[in-house]
Short mmCIF file of C-alpha atoms in Angstrom, two decimals:
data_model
loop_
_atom_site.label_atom_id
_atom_site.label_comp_id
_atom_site.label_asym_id
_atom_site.label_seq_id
_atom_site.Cartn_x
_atom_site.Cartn_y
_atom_site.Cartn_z
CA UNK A 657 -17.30 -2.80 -6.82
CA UNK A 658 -14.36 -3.61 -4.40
CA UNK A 659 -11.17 -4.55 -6.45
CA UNK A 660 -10.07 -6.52 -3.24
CA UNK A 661 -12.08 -7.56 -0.20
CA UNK A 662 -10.65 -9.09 2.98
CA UNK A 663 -13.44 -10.33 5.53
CA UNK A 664 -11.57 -10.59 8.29
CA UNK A 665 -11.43 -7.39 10.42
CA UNK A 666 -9.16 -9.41 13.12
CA UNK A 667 -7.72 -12.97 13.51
CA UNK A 668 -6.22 -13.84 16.57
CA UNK A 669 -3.34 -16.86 16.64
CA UNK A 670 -1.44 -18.45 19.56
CA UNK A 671 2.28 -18.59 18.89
CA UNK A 672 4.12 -21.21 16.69
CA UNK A 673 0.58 -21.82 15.07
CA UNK A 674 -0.19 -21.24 11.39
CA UNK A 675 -3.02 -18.58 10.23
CA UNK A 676 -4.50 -17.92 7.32
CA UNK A 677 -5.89 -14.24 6.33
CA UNK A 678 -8.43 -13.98 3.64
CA UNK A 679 -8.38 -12.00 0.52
CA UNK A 680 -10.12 -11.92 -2.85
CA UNK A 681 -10.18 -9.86 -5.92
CA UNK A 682 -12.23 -8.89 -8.22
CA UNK A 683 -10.70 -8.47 -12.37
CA UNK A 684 -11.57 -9.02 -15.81
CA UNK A 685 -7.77 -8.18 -16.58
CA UNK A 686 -6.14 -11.51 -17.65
CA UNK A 687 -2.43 -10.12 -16.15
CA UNK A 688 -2.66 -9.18 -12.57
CA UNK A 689 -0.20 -9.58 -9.67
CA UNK A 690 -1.14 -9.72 -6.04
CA UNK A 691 1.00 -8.57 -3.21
CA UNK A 692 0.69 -8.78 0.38
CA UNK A 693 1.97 -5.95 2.91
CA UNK A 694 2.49 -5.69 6.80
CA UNK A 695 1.51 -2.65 8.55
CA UNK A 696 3.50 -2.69 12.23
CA UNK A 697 2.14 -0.28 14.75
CA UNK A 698 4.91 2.10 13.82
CA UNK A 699 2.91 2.56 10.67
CA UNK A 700 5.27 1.31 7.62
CA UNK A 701 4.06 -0.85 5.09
CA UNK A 702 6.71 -4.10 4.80
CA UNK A 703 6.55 -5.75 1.51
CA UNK A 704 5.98 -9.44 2.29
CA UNK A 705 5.22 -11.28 -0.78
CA UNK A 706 3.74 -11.38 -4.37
CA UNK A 707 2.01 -13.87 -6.58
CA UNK A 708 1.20 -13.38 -10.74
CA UNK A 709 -1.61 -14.40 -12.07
CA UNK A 710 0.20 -16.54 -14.39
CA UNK A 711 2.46 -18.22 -11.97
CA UNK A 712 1.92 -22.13 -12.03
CA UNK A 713 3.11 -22.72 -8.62
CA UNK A 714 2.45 -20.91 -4.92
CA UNK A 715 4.81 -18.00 -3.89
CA UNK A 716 6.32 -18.79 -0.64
CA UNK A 717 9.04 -16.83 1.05
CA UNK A 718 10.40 -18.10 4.24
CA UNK A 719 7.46 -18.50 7.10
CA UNK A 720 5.02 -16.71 4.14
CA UNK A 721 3.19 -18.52 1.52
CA UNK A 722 0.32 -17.59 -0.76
CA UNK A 723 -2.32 -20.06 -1.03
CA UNK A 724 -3.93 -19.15 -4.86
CA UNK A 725 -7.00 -20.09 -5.90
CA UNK A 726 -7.48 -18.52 -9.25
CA UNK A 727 -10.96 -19.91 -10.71
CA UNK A 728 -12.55 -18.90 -7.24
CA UNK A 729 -10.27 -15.07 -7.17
CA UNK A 730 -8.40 -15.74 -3.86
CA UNK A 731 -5.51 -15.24 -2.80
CA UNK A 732 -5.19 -16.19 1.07
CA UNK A 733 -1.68 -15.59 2.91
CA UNK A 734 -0.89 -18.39 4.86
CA UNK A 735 1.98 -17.70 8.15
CA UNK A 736 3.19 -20.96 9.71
CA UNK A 737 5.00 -20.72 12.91
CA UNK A 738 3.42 -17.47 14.05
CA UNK A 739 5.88 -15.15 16.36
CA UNK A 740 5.05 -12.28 18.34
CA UNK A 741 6.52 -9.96 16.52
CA UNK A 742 3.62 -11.04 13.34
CA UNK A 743 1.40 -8.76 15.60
CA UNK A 744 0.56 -6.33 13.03
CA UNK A 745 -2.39 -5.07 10.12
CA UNK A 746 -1.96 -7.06 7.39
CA UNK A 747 -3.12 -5.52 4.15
CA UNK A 748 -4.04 -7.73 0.61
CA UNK A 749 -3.44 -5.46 -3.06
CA UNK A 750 -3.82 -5.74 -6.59
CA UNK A 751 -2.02 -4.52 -9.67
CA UNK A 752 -3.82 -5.20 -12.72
CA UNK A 753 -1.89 -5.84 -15.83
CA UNK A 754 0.44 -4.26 -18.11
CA UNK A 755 -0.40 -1.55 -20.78
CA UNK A 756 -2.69 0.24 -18.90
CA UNK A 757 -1.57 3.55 -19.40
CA UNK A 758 -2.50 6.13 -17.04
CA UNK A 759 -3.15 3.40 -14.69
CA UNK A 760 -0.31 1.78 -15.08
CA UNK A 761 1.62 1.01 -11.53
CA UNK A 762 -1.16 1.62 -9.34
CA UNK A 763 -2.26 -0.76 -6.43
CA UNK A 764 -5.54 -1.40 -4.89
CA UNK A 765 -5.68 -2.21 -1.51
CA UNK A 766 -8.32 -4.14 1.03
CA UNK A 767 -9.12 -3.04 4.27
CA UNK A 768 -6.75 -4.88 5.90
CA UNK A 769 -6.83 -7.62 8.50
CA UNK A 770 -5.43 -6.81 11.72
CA UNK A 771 -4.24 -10.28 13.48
CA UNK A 772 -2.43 -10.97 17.15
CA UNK A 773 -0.45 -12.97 17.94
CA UNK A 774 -0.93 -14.36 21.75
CA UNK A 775 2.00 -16.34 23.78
CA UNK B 49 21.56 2.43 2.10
CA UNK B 50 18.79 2.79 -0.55
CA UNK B 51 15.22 3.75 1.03
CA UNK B 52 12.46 6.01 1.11
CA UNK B 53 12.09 8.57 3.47
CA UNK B 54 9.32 10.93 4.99
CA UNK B 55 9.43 13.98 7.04
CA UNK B 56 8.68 14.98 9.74
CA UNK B 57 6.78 12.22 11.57
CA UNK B 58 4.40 13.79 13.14
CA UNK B 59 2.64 17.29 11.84
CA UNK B 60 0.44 19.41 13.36
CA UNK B 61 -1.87 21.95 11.21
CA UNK B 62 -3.88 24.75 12.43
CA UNK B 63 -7.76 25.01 10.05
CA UNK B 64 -6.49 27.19 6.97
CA UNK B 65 -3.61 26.70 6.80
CA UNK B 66 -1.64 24.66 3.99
CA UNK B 67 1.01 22.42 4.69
CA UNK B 68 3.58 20.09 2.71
CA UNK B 69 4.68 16.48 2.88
CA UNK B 70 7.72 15.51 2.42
CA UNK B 71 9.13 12.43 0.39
CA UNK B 72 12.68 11.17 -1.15
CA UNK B 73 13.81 8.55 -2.49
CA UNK B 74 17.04 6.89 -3.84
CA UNK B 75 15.90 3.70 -5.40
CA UNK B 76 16.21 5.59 -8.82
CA UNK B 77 12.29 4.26 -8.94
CA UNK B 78 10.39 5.80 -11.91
CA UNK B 79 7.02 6.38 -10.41
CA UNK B 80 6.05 7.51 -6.99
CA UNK B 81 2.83 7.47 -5.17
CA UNK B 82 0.95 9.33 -2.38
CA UNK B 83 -2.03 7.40 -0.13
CA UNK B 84 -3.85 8.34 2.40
CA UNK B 85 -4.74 6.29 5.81
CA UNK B 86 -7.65 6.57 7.65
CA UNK B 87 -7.99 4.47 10.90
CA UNK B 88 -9.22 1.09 9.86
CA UNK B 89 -9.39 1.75 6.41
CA UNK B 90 -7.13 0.58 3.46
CA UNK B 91 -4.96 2.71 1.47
CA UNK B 92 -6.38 5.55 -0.87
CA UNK B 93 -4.20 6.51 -3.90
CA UNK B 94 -4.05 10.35 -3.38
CA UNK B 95 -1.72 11.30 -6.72
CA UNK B 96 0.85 9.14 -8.63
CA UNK B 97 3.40 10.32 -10.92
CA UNK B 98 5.71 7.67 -13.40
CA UNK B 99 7.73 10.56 -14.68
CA UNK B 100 9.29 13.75 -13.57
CA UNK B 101 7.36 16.67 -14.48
CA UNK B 102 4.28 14.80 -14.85
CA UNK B 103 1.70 13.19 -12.43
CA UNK B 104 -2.05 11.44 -12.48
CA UNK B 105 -4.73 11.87 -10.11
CA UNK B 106 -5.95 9.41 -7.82
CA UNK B 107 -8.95 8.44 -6.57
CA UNK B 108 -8.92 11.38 -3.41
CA UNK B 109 -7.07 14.23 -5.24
CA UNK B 110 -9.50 16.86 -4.22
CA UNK B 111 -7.81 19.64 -1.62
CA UNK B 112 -4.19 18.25 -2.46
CA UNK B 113 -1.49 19.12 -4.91
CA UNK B 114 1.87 17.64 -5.87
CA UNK B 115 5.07 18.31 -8.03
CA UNK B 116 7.41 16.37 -9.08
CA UNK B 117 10.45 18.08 -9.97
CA UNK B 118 13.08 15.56 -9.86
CA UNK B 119 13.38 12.10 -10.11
CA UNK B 120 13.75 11.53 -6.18
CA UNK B 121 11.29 13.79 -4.59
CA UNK B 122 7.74 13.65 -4.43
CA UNK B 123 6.71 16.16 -2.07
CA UNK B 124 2.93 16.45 -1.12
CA UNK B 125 0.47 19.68 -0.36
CA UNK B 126 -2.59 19.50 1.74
CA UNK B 127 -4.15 22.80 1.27
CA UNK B 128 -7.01 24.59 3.12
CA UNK B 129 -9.54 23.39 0.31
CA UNK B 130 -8.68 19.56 1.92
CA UNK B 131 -12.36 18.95 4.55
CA UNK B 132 -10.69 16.72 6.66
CA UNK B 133 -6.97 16.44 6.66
CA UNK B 134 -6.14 14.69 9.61
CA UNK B 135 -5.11 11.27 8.40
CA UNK B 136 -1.28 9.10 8.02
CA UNK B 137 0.29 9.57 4.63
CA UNK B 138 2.22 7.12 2.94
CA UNK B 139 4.56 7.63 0.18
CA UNK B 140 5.93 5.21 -2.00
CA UNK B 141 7.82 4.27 -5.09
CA UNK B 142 7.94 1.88 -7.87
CA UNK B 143 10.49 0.61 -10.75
CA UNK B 144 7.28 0.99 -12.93
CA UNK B 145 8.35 -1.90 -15.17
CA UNK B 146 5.46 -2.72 -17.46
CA UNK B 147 4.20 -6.07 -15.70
CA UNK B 148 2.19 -6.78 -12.86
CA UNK B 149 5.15 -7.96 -10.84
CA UNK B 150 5.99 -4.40 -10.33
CA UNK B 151 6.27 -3.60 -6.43
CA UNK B 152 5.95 -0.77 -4.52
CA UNK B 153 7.90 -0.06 -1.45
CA UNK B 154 6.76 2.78 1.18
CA UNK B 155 8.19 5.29 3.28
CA UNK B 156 7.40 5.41 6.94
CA UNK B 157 4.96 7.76 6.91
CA UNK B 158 3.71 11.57 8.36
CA UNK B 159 1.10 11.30 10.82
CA UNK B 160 -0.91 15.25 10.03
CA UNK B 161 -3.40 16.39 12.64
CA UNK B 162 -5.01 19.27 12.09
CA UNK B 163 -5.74 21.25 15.67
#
């Protein structure tokens, strides 16, 4: 089964608008974090933002926030004030929890959502 | 200033022949990574390693080998057993503290084509 599934092959958003790009996960590990990542055309992956499964309240950083839902396993980023320059793939992972030896560290990722940003 | 780095860029393979990825880092990160990128696809964990001299297999290990030799380098080996090599590879490292708030932060990547 798919660890992390996002829906949306591409979302397209007229500037200064907000978006929201799907994701959900699938776990039966109680400890798990969640990270988002931007994928520019020039092909790096840009840490954006990360939420744990035991965090009470929404990550946010700057125009990024993560809208958690953890009874229905989703974990939707949310970018208010779209720019231009948010053009880019926009990929959804998983980490499940600590004490997983061998395992331990590694990252699942979704297909990836890739969403425009029009003038 | 502290990063990860990949060379080259861009790498071009002839059928047979093996050819090696390169990937540093100076984060003093304990575990590094290797994925695999095929157009519109996610990322698929090639090898990972959370200590020198010692590395796991991921889920796509067939046809690729790594080392890891010191602390900062990572390098990567697609050899002549790999089908279909042409792909982007992305590297990346990790503090590998034991909680899920570890992150991992990526190189910019070798594009290989294989002519």
């Amino acid at each position: 089964a798919q660890k992390i599934t996002q829906t949306q092959p591409g979302m397209f958003v007229q500037e200064k608008e907000a978006v929201t790009l799907d994701c959900t996960y699938d776990t039966s590990d109680p400890s798990y974090g969640l990270f988002w990542y931007k994928q520019p055309s020039s092909g790096e992956m840009i840490f954006l933002i990360y939420q744990g499964s035991y965090d009470q309240q929404n990550a946010t950083e700057g125009r990024y926030s993560l809208n958690f839902q953890k009874a229905r396993k989703s974990a939707n980023l949310v970018i208010s004030a779209s720019q231009l320059g948010d053009s880019a793939m926009y990929f959804c992972a998983m980490r499940e929890g600590p004490g997983r030896g061998s395992t331990l560290g590694r990252l699942y990722f979704g297909r990836g959502t890739q969403l425009t940003v029009w003038p | 200033d502290g990063g990860i780095t990949q060379s080259p860029k861009y790498l071009f393979r002839k059928e047979g022949q093996n050819v090696t990825l390169s990937c540093e880092q100076n984060l003093n990160h304990d575990a590094m990574y290797w994925y695999r990128q095929d157009p519109g696809q996610g990322l698929r964990l090639i090898y990972y390693s959370q200590i020198v001299n010692d590395f796991q297999k991921g889920d796509i290990a067939e046809g690729y080998s790594v080392s890891r030799e010191k602390k900062e380098s990572f390098p990567l080996t697609v050899t002549s057993a790999q089908k279909n090599p042409t792909a982007f590879y992305l590297c990346a490292s990790s503090k590998l503290i034991a909680a899920s708030t570890d992150t991992q932060y990526f190189g910019p990547g070798t594009r290989l084509t294989v002519l």
